[in-house]
PDB file of C-alpha atoms in Angstrom:
ATOM      1  CA  UNK A   1      -0.004  -0.001  -0.003  1.00 69.00           C
ATOM      2  CA  UNK A   2       1.222   3.499  -0.784  1.00 85.00           C
ATOM      3  CA  UNK A   3       2.059   6.046   1.948  1.00 90.00           C
ATOM      4  CA  UNK A   4       1.591   9.769   1.455  1.00 92.00           C
ATOM      5  CA  UNK A   5       4.614  11.777   2.555  1.00 95.00           C
ATOM      6  CA  UNK A   6       5.650  15.401   2.195  1.00 97.00           C
ATOM      7  CA  UNK A   7       9.043  16.018   0.569  1.00 98.00           C
ATOM      8  CA  UNK A   8      10.747  19.411   0.650  1.00 97.00           C
ATOM      9  CA  UNK A   9      12.469  20.579  -2.517  1.00 97.00           C
ATOM     10  CA  UNK A  10      13.895  24.053  -2.027  1.00 96.00           C
ATOM     11  CA  UNK A  11      11.064  26.287  -0.869  1.00 96.00           C
ATOM     12  CA  UNK A  12       8.385  23.912  -2.135  1.00 98.00           C
ATOM     13  CA  UNK A  13       6.728  20.978  -0.414  1.00 98.00           C
ATOM     14  CA  UNK A  14       5.466  18.037  -2.547  1.00 98.00           C
ATOM     15  CA  UNK A  15       2.903  15.479  -1.646  1.00 98.00           C
ATOM     16  CA  UNK A  16       4.398  12.134  -2.727  1.00 98.00           C
ATOM     17  CA  UNK A  17       2.977   8.614  -2.733  1.00 97.00           C
ATOM     18  CA  UNK A  18       5.641   6.007  -2.021  1.00 98.00           C
ATOM     19  CA  UNK A  19       5.258   2.271  -1.845  1.00 97.00           C
ATOM     20  CA  UNK A  20       6.724  -1.116  -2.587  1.00 96.00           C
ATOM     21  CA  UNK A  21       9.783  -2.836  -1.120  1.00 94.00           C
ATOM     22  CA  UNK A  22      12.378  -0.354   0.027  1.00 92.00           C
ATOM     23  CA  UNK A  23      15.201  -2.384  -1.518  1.00 92.00           C
ATOM     24  CA  UNK A  24      13.535  -2.656  -4.958  1.00 94.00           C
ATOM     25  CA  UNK A  25      14.570  -0.679  -8.020  1.00 95.00           C
ATOM     26  CA  UNK A  26      13.176   2.860  -7.787  1.00 97.00           C
ATOM     27  CA  UNK A  27      10.504   3.915 -10.250  1.00 98.00           C
ATOM     28  CA  UNK A  28       9.512   7.589 -10.314  1.00 98.00           C
ATOM     29  CA  UNK A  29       6.046   8.204 -11.807  1.00 98.00           C
ATOM     30  CA  UNK A  30       5.002  11.594 -13.166  1.00 98.00           C
ATOM     31  CA  UNK A  31       1.268  12.236 -13.786  1.00 98.00           C
ATOM     32  CA  UNK A  32      -0.354  14.453 -16.423  1.00 98.00           C
ATOM     33  CA  UNK A  33      -3.222  16.904 -16.748  1.00 98.00           C
ATOM     34  CA  UNK A  34      -5.731  17.029 -15.178  1.00 97.00           C
ATOM     35  CA  UNK A  35      -4.775  14.085 -13.104  1.00 97.00           C
ATOM     36  CA  UNK A  36      -2.869  13.501  -9.855  1.00 97.00           C
ATOM     37  CA  UNK A  37      -0.490  10.897  -8.416  1.00 97.00           C
ATOM     38  CA  UNK A  38      -3.517   8.677  -7.949  1.00 96.00           C
ATOM     39  CA  UNK A  39      -3.513   7.980 -11.691  1.00 97.00           C
ATOM     40  CA  UNK A  40      -0.722   5.481 -10.968  1.00 98.00           C
ATOM     41  CA  UNK A  41      -2.567   3.438  -8.329  1.00 96.00           C
ATOM     42  CA  UNK A  42      -3.670   0.648 -10.765  1.00 96.00           C
ATOM     43  CA  UNK A  43      -0.070   0.417 -12.015  1.00 97.00           C
ATOM     44  CA  UNK A  44       1.754   0.617  -8.676  1.00 97.00           C
ATOM     45  CA  UNK A  45      -0.075  -2.412  -7.272  1.00 96.00           C
ATOM     46  CA  UNK A  46       1.370  -4.407 -10.133  1.00 96.00           C
ATOM     47  CA  UNK A  47       4.811  -2.895  -9.833  1.00 96.00           C
ATOM     48  CA  UNK A  48       4.943  -3.539  -6.099  1.00 96.00           C
ATOM     49  CA  UNK A  49       4.051  -7.137  -6.604  1.00 94.00           C
ATOM     50  CA  UNK A  50       6.944  -7.370  -9.025  1.00 95.00           C
ATOM     51  CA  UNK A  51       9.350  -6.028  -6.386  1.00 94.00           C
ATOM     52  CA  UNK A  52       9.775  -2.391  -7.421  1.00 96.00           C
ATOM     53  CA  UNK A  53       9.769   0.750  -5.246  1.00 96.00           C
ATOM     54  CA  UNK A  54       7.481   3.512  -6.564  1.00 97.00           C
ATOM     55  CA  UNK A  55       7.583   7.259  -5.968  1.00 98.00           C
ATOM     56  CA  UNK A  56       4.682   9.247  -7.380  1.00 98.00           C
ATOM     57  CA  UNK A  57       4.503  12.990  -6.625  1.00 98.00           C
ATOM     58  CA  UNK A  58       1.600  15.397  -7.111  1.00 98.00           C
ATOM     59  CA  UNK A  59       3.568  17.673  -9.380  1.00 98.00           C
ATOM     60  CA  UNK A  60       4.113  21.462  -9.200  1.00 98.00           C
ATOM     61  CA  UNK A  61       0.768  23.223  -8.913  1.00 98.00           C
ATOM     62  CA  UNK A  62      -1.025  20.046  -7.866  1.00 98.00           C
ATOM     63  CA  UNK A  63       0.654  19.804  -4.436  1.00 98.00           C
ATOM     64  CA  UNK A  64      -0.741  22.604  -2.124  1.00 97.00           C
ATOM     65  CA  UNK A  65       2.775  23.307  -0.848  1.00 98.00           C
ATOM     66  CA  UNK A  66       4.250  23.591  -4.361  1.00 98.00           C
ATOM     67  CA  UNK A  67       1.959  26.130  -6.025  1.00 98.00           C
ATOM     68  CA  UNK A  68       3.867  29.322  -7.020  1.00 97.00           C
ATOM     69  CA  UNK A  69       1.825  32.064  -8.563  1.00 94.00           C
ATOM     70  CA  UNK A  70       3.706  33.184 -11.722  1.00 97.00           C
ATOM     71  CA  UNK A  71       3.344  31.558 -15.112  1.00 97.00           C
ATOM     72  CA  UNK A  72       7.114  31.550 -15.492  1.00 97.00           C
ATOM     73  CA  UNK A  73       7.323  29.275 -12.440  1.00 98.00           C
ATOM     74  CA  UNK A  74       5.940  26.483 -14.630  1.00 98.00           C
ATOM     75  CA  UNK A  75       8.518  26.577 -17.342  1.00 97.00           C
ATOM     76  CA  UNK A  76      10.012  23.194 -18.280  1.00 97.00           C
ATOM     77  CA  UNK A  77      13.284  23.987 -16.505  1.00 97.00           C
ATOM     78  CA  UNK A  78      11.378  24.511 -13.280  1.00 98.00           C
ATOM     79  CA  UNK A  79       9.261  21.343 -13.404  1.00 98.00           C
ATOM     80  CA  UNK A  80      12.227  19.171 -14.457  1.00 98.00           C
ATOM     81  CA  UNK A  81      14.180  20.702 -11.611  1.00 98.00           C
ATOM     82  CA  UNK A  82      11.496  19.499  -9.226  1.00 98.00           C
ATOM     83  CA  UNK A  83      12.113  15.899 -10.329  1.00 98.00           C
ATOM     84  CA  UNK A  84      15.889  16.272  -9.892  1.00 98.00           C
ATOM     85  CA  UNK A  85      15.370  17.835  -6.485  1.00 98.00           C
ATOM     86  CA  UNK A  86      12.910  15.213  -5.453  1.00 98.00           C
ATOM     87  CA  UNK A  87      15.277  12.411  -6.280  1.00 97.00           C
ATOM     88  CA  UNK A  88      18.039  14.130  -4.378  1.00 97.00           C
ATOM     89  CA  UNK A  89      15.814  14.737  -1.325  1.00 97.00           C
ATOM     90  CA  UNK A  90      14.860  11.025  -1.219  1.00 97.00           C
ATOM     91  CA  UNK A  91      18.357   9.767  -1.972  1.00 96.00           C
ATOM     92  CA  UNK A  92      17.313   8.153  -5.250  1.00 95.00           C
ATOM     93  CA  UNK A  93      19.324   7.633  -8.335  1.00 82.00           C
ATOM     94  CA  UNK A  94      19.667   6.536 -10.959  1.00 96.00           C
ATOM     95  CA  UNK A  95      15.927   5.801 -11.259  1.00 97.00           C
ATOM     96  CA  UNK A  96      13.538   4.323 -13.787  1.00 98.00           C
ATOM     97  CA  UNK A  97      11.396   7.280 -14.899  1.00 98.00           C
ATOM     98  CA  UNK A  98       7.844   6.901 -16.080  1.00 98.00           C
ATOM     99  CA  UNK A  99       5.729   9.835 -17.286  1.00 98.00           C
ATOM    100  CA  UNK A 100       2.269  10.153 -18.770  1.00 98.00           C
ATOM    101  CA  UNK A 101       0.863  13.140 -20.745  1.00 98.00           C
ATOM    102  CA  UNK A 102       2.525  16.279 -19.254  1.00 98.00           C
ATOM    103  CA  UNK A 103       4.468  13.947 -17.008  1.00 98.00           C
ATOM    104  CA  UNK A 104       5.879  12.418 -20.199  1.00 98.00           C
ATOM    105  CA  UNK A 105       7.060  15.837 -21.363  1.00 98.00           C
ATOM    106  CA  UNK A 106       8.843  16.277 -18.044  1.00 98.00           C
ATOM    107  CA  UNK A 107      10.310  12.738 -18.114  1.00 98.00           C
ATOM    108  CA  UNK A 108      11.623  13.182 -21.641  1.00 98.00           C
ATOM    109  CA  UNK A 109      13.351  16.448 -20.618  1.00 98.00           C
ATOM    110  CA  UNK A 110      14.828  14.964 -17.414  1.00 98.00           C
ATOM    111  CA  UNK A 111      16.194  11.960 -19.309  1.00 98.00           C
ATOM    112  CA  UNK A 112      17.654  14.200 -22.042  1.00 98.00           C
ATOM    113  CA  UNK A 113      19.277  16.765 -19.739  1.00 97.00           C
ATOM    114  CA  UNK A 114      20.128  14.585 -16.738  1.00 97.00           C
ATOM    115  CA  UNK A 115      20.994  11.132 -18.119  1.00 97.00           C
ATOM    116  CA  UNK A 116      23.141  10.355 -15.145  1.00 96.00           C
ATOM    117  CA  UNK A 117      19.964  10.327 -13.016  1.00 97.00           C
ATOM    118  CA  UNK A 118      17.908   8.121 -15.281  1.00 98.00           C
ATOM    119  CA  UNK A 119      18.466   4.373 -15.657  1.00 97.00           C
ATOM    120  CA  UNK A 120      15.582   4.083 -18.101  1.00 97.00           C
ATOM    121  CA  UNK A 121      12.713   6.087 -19.531  1.00 98.00           C
ATOM    122  CA  UNK A 122       9.162   4.913 -20.144  1.00 98.00           C
ATOM    123  CA  UNK A 123       7.170   7.732 -21.760  1.00 98.00           C
ATOM    124  CA  UNK A 124       3.440   7.241 -22.109  1.00 98.00           C
ATOM    125  CA  UNK A 125       1.067   8.873 -24.628  1.00 98.00           C
ATOM    126  CA  UNK A 126       3.027  12.024 -25.426  1.00 98.00           C
ATOM    127  CA  UNK A 127       6.132  12.039 -27.701  1.00 98.00           C
ATOM    128  CA  UNK A 128       9.472  13.768 -27.186  1.00 98.00           C
ATOM    129  CA  UNK A 129       8.784  17.526 -26.703  1.00 98.00           C
ATOM    130  CA  UNK A 130      10.787  18.573 -29.813  1.00 97.00           C
ATOM    131  CA  UNK A 131       8.985  15.977 -31.917  1.00 97.00           C
ATOM    132  CA  UNK A 132       5.610  17.096 -30.568  1.00 97.00           C
ATOM    133  CA  UNK A 133       6.349  20.769 -31.184  1.00 97.00           C
ATOM    134  CA  UNK A 134       7.460  20.009 -34.737  1.00 96.00           C
ATOM    135  CA  UNK A 135       4.328  17.988 -35.401  1.00 97.00           C
ATOM    136  CA  UNK A 136       2.063  20.727 -34.095  1.00 96.00           C
ATOM    137  CA  UNK A 137       3.840  23.291 -36.269  1.00 96.00           C
ATOM    138  CA  UNK A 138       3.963  21.268 -39.521  1.00 96.00           C
ATOM    139  CA  UNK A 139       1.434  18.450 -39.444  1.00 96.00           C
ATOM    140  CA  UNK A 140      -2.145  19.779 -40.111  1.00 97.00           C
ATOM    141  CA  UNK A 141      -3.782  16.828 -38.349  1.00 97.00           C
ATOM    142  CA  UNK A 142      -1.681  17.171 -35.191  1.00 97.00           C
ATOM    143  CA  UNK A 143      -2.248  20.903 -35.271  1.00 96.00           C
ATOM    144  CA  UNK A 144      -5.957  20.292 -35.339  1.00 96.00           C
ATOM    145  CA  UNK A 145      -5.940  17.692 -32.555  1.00 96.00           C
ATOM    146  CA  UNK A 146      -3.769  20.034 -30.366  1.00 96.00           C
ATOM    147  CA  UNK A 147      -5.942  23.113 -30.917  1.00 95.00           C
ATOM    148  CA  UNK A 148      -7.448  22.648 -27.458  1.00 94.00           C
ATOM    149  CA  UNK A 149      -4.169  23.803 -25.919  1.00 95.00           C
ATOM    150  CA  UNK A 150      -4.825  27.426 -26.979  1.00 94.00           C
ATOM    151  CA  UNK A 151      -8.171  27.253 -25.198  1.00 93.00           C
ATOM    152  CA  UNK A 152      -6.543  25.968 -22.039  1.00 96.00           C
ATOM    153  CA  UNK A 153      -4.326  29.038 -21.947  1.00 95.00           C
ATOM    154  CA  UNK A 154      -7.262  31.486 -21.700  1.00 94.00           C
ATOM    155  CA  UNK A 155      -7.894  33.275 -18.403  1.00 90.00           C
ATOM    156  CA  UNK A 156     -11.447  32.047 -17.977  1.00 94.00           C
ATOM    157  CA  UNK A 157     -10.662  28.373 -18.657  1.00 96.00           C
ATOM    158  CA  UNK A 158     -10.130  27.361 -15.003  1.00 96.00           C
ATOM    159  CA  UNK A 159     -13.652  28.452 -14.092  1.00 96.00           C
ATOM    160  CA  UNK A 160     -15.111  26.807 -17.183  1.00 96.00           C
ATOM    161  CA  UNK A 161     -13.453  23.427 -16.470  1.00 97.00           C
ATOM    162  CA  UNK A 162     -14.620  23.408 -12.872  1.00 97.00           C
ATOM    163  CA  UNK A 163     -18.185  24.594 -13.598  1.00 97.00           C
ATOM    164  CA  UNK A 164     -21.115  22.331 -12.930  1.00 97.00           C
ATOM    165  CA  UNK A 165     -19.200  19.861 -10.811  1.00 96.00           C
ATOM    166  CA  UNK A 166     -16.295  19.799 -13.351  1.00 97.00           C
ATOM    167  CA  UNK A 167     -18.605  18.541 -16.126  1.00 97.00           C
ATOM    168  CA  UNK A 168     -16.073  19.326 -18.891  1.00 96.00           C
ATOM    169  CA  UNK A 169     -13.293  17.402 -17.096  1.00 96.00           C
ATOM    170  CA  UNK A 170     -15.589  14.423 -16.513  1.00 96.00           C
ATOM    171  CA  UNK A 171     -16.474  14.411 -20.220  1.00 95.00           C
ATOM    172  CA  UNK A 172     -12.770  14.388 -21.124  1.00 94.00           C
ATOM    173  CA  UNK A 173     -12.061  11.408 -18.903  1.00 95.00           C
ATOM    174  CA  UNK A 174     -14.996   9.552 -20.400  1.00 93.00           C
ATOM    175  CA  UNK A 175     -15.384   5.910 -19.430  1.00 92.00           C
ATOM    176  CA  UNK A 176     -11.668   5.045 -19.682  1.00 91.00           C
ATOM    177  CA  UNK A 177     -10.851   6.268 -16.168  1.00 94.00           C
ATOM    178  CA  UNK A 178     -12.423   4.513 -13.111  1.00 95.00           C
ATOM    179  CA  UNK A 179     -14.909   6.661 -11.249  1.00 96.00           C
ATOM    180  CA  UNK A 180     -12.983   6.596  -7.999  1.00 96.00           C
ATOM    181  CA  UNK A 181      -9.825   7.918  -9.708  1.00 96.00           C
ATOM    182  CA  UNK A 182     -11.815  10.652 -11.501  1.00 97.00           C
ATOM    183  CA  UNK A 183     -13.064  11.802  -8.089  1.00 97.00           C
ATOM    184  CA  UNK A 184      -9.530  11.836  -6.665  1.00 96.00           C
ATOM    185  CA  UNK A 185      -8.223  13.836  -9.604  1.00 97.00           C
ATOM    186  CA  UNK A 186     -11.041  16.346  -9.342  1.00 97.00           C
ATOM    187  CA  UNK A 187     -10.501  16.669  -5.596  1.00 97.00           C
ATOM    188  CA  UNK A 188      -6.860  17.686  -6.247  1.00 97.00           C
ATOM    189  CA  UNK A 189      -7.492  20.145  -9.168  1.00 97.00           C
ATOM    190  CA  UNK A 190     -10.562  21.719  -7.437  1.00 97.00           C
ATOM    191  CA  UNK A 191      -8.494  23.015  -4.470  1.00 96.00           C
ATOM    192  CA  UNK A 192      -8.040  26.786  -4.403  1.00 95.00           C
ATOM    193  CA  UNK A 193      -5.593  27.851  -7.110  1.00 96.00           C
ATOM    194  CA  UNK A 194      -4.833  24.338  -8.318  1.00 97.00           C
ATOM    195  CA  UNK A 195      -6.583  24.494 -11.683  1.00 98.00           C
ATOM    196  CA  UNK A 196      -4.998  27.860 -12.543  1.00 97.00           C
ATOM    197  CA  UNK A 197      -1.617  26.398 -11.594  1.00 98.00           C
ATOM    198  CA  UNK A 198      -2.192  23.277 -13.717  1.00 98.00           C
ATOM    199  CA  UNK A 199      -3.116  25.442 -16.715  1.00 98.00           C
ATOM    200  CA  UNK A 200       0.039  27.504 -16.240  1.00 98.00           C
ATOM    201  CA  UNK A 201       1.932  24.459 -17.501  1.00 98.00           C
ATOM    202  CA  UNK A 202       0.310  25.151 -20.894  1.00 97.00           C
ATOM    203  CA  UNK A 203       0.801  28.938 -20.672  1.00 97.00           C
ATOM    204  CA  UNK A 204       4.542  28.505 -19.893  1.00 96.00           C
ATOM    205  CA  UNK A 205       5.243  25.891 -22.641  1.00 95.00           C
ATOM    206  CA  UNK A 206       6.039  28.185 -25.567  1.00 92.00           C
ATOM    207  CA  UNK A 207       9.590  27.964 -26.817  1.00 91.00           C
ATOM    208  CA  UNK A 208      10.570  25.248 -24.292  1.00 94.00           C
ATOM    209  CA  UNK A 209       9.734  22.061 -26.166  1.00 96.00           C
ATOM    210  CA  UNK A 210      11.951  22.469 -29.283  1.00 95.00           C
ATOM    211  CA  UNK A 211      14.985  22.980 -27.065  1.00 94.00           C
ATOM    212  CA  UNK A 212      14.923  19.523 -25.448  1.00 97.00           C
ATOM    213  CA  UNK A 213      17.862  17.447 -26.805  1.00 97.00           C
ATOM    214  CA  UNK A 214      17.817  13.837 -27.898  1.00 98.00           C
ATOM    215  CA  UNK A 215      17.579  11.098 -25.244  1.00 98.00           C
ATOM    216  CA  UNK A 216      20.404   8.516 -24.965  1.00 97.00           C
ATOM    217  CA  UNK A 217      19.118   6.438 -22.069  1.00 97.00           C
ATOM    218  CA  UNK A 218      17.249   3.155 -22.737  1.00 97.00           C
ATOM    219  CA  UNK A 219      13.684   4.245 -23.664  1.00 98.00           C
ATOM    220  CA  UNK A 220      10.262   2.822 -24.242  1.00 98.00           C
ATOM    221  CA  UNK A 221       7.433   4.929 -25.660  1.00 98.00           C
ATOM    222  CA  UNK A 222       3.919   3.555 -25.099  1.00 98.00           C
ATOM    223  CA  UNK A 223       1.109   5.118 -27.131  1.00 98.00           C
ATOM    224  CA  UNK A 224      -2.575   4.230 -27.322  1.00 98.00           C
ATOM    225  CA  UNK A 225      -3.562   3.855 -30.956  1.00 97.00           C
ATOM    226  CA  UNK A 226      -7.008   5.286 -30.122  1.00 97.00           C
ATOM    227  CA  UNK A 227      -5.497   8.453 -28.625  1.00 96.00           C
ATOM    228  CA  UNK A 228      -7.407  11.466 -29.969  1.00 94.00           C
ATOM    229  CA  UNK A 229      -4.696  13.951 -28.829  1.00 95.00           C
ATOM    230  CA  UNK A 230      -1.561  12.512 -30.376  1.00 97.00           C
ATOM    231  CA  UNK A 231      -1.410  11.317 -33.993  1.00 97.00           C
ATOM    232  CA  UNK A 232       0.343   8.177 -35.116  1.00 97.00           C
ATOM    233  CA  UNK A 233       2.805  10.095 -37.211  1.00 97.00           C
ATOM    234  CA  UNK A 234       3.856  12.218 -34.247  1.00 97.00           C
ATOM    235  CA  UNK A 235       4.193   9.091 -32.075  1.00 97.00           C
ATOM    236  CA  UNK A 236       6.294   7.226 -34.524  1.00 97.00           C
ATOM    237  CA  UNK A 237       8.591  10.192 -35.147  1.00 96.00           C
ATOM    238  CA  UNK A 238       9.943   9.823 -31.609  1.00 95.00           C
ATOM    239  CA  UNK A 239      12.632   7.448 -32.833  1.00 94.00           C
ATOM    240  CA  UNK A 240      14.388  10.432 -34.377  1.00 92.00           C
ATOM    241  CA  UNK A 241      15.069  11.837 -30.911  1.00 96.00           C
ATOM    242  CA  UNK A 242      16.345   8.738 -29.134  1.00 97.00           C
ATOM    243  CA  UNK A 243      19.924   7.643 -29.643  1.00 96.00           C
ATOM    244  CA  UNK A 244      19.906   4.932 -27.037  1.00 92.00           C
ATOM    245  CA  UNK A 245      18.124   1.547 -27.077  1.00 96.00           C
ATOM    246  CA  UNK A 246      14.528   2.319 -28.123  1.00 97.00           C
ATOM    247  CA  UNK A 247      11.204   0.479 -28.227  1.00 97.00           C
ATOM    248  CA  UNK A 248       7.908   1.864 -29.509  1.00 98.00           C
ATOM    249  CA  UNK A 249       4.714   0.178 -28.375  1.00 98.00           C
ATOM    250  CA  UNK A 250       1.376   1.014 -30.010  1.00 98.00           C
ATOM    251  CA  UNK A 251      -1.667  -0.276 -28.009  1.00 98.00           C
ATOM    252  CA  UNK A 252      -4.593  -1.155 -30.204  1.00 97.00           C
ATOM    253  CA  UNK A 253      -7.948   0.048 -28.845  1.00 96.00           C
ATOM    254  CA  UNK A 254      -6.377   2.068 -26.000  1.00 97.00           C
ATOM    255  CA  UNK A 255      -6.878   5.813 -25.752  1.00 97.00           C
ATOM    256  CA  UNK A 256      -5.048   8.634 -24.011  1.00 97.00           C
ATOM    257  CA  UNK A 257      -5.522   7.526 -20.360  1.00 97.00           C
ATOM    258  CA  UNK A 258      -3.210   4.539 -20.597  1.00 98.00           C
ATOM    259  CA  UNK A 259      -2.202   4.285 -16.851  1.00 97.00           C
ATOM    260  CA  UNK A 260      -5.839   3.928 -15.788  1.00 96.00           C
ATOM    261  CA  UNK A 261      -7.197   2.153 -18.864  1.00 96.00           C
ATOM    262  CA  UNK A 262      -4.481  -0.444 -19.435  1.00 97.00           C
ATOM    263  CA  UNK A 263      -2.375  -0.805 -16.273  1.00 97.00           C
ATOM    264  CA  UNK A 264      -1.587  -4.504 -16.862  1.00 97.00           C
ATOM    265  CA  UNK A 265      -0.218  -3.841 -20.322  1.00 97.00           C
ATOM    266  CA  UNK A 266       1.707  -0.817 -19.167  1.00 98.00           C
ATOM    267  CA  UNK A 267       3.162  -2.713 -16.198  1.00 97.00           C
ATOM    268  CA  UNK A 268       4.458  -5.377 -18.544  1.00 96.00           C
ATOM    269  CA  UNK A 269       6.228  -2.767 -20.658  1.00 97.00           C
ATOM    270  CA  UNK A 270       7.664  -0.952 -17.636  1.00 97.00           C
ATOM    271  CA  UNK A 271       8.977  -4.166 -16.123  1.00 96.00           C
ATOM    272  CA  UNK A 272      10.401  -5.311 -19.408  1.00 96.00           C
ATOM    273  CA  UNK A 273      12.286  -2.005 -19.814  1.00 96.00           C
ATOM    274  CA  UNK A 274      13.541  -2.200 -16.200  1.00 94.00           C
ATOM    275  CA  UNK A 275      14.806  -5.713 -16.814  1.00 89.00           C
ATOM    276  CA  UNK A 276      16.548  -4.793 -20.062  1.00 64.00           C
ATOM    277  CA  UNK A 277      18.056  -1.481 -18.954  1.00 54.00           C
ATOM    278  CA  UNK A 278      21.749  -0.801 -19.145  1.00 40.00           C
ATOM    279  CA  UNK A 279      23.384   2.315 -17.742  1.00 38.00           C
ATOM    280  CA  UNK A 280      24.287   4.834 -20.451  1.00 34.00           C
ATOM    281  CA  UNK A 281      27.957   5.526 -20.969  1.00 33.00           C
TER     282      UNK A 281
END
């Protein structure tokens, strides 16, 4: 069973779910929008049973003690620094890094810029940031499917998303996310200031993604073939930004919410990558 602890990183305080055998390989799990660390609960049960140690923070803006006010506080350098600081505070490293959605963006960047801290990378749903930025700029279909991002940057969006018992967010989760996890996610993002902070990730993204270098650590990218937010061409282009051992896994019939919709399949890919990982030079 996971335990909820508070971990200081600089002036911030992160809520972190930790669990599994203390002597197991460390797996750091980074959630996306508009989720929380609870998105990993179906997966962590399987990883714990396989002998791994898991560390899943509520990321910047989602943890009440890590909610700075300025948009610039949510630049990629800041949120990747949180992961580096969290690993240092917990005495972890190198770790196996798993990220979904925005957590995948952070995980790609940490692996690219701090390879000495990452034993392996498992990115879920969202491709390498430079690949994704290029697809949005030059692929008409990806530009169309990513048009929602501009809406999320508007000042009134936080109120709209939380209106009528967060009806818009519930619609976005659909039937792929269990009801109890939806309630947990909504509890987190409905706290004062949390939704605005979560949306600041989108407002602060401009110019950051294309600057992320290639990844040289052992990497697996897991993408749901029914994902309406990321096109197949963008997903497959990730191979251009990985110079280390690389595996691409497309999951037929699975949408965007892979950790909640297909935890057994994802666990198999995570454990396979952990078992096959070799430290980068």
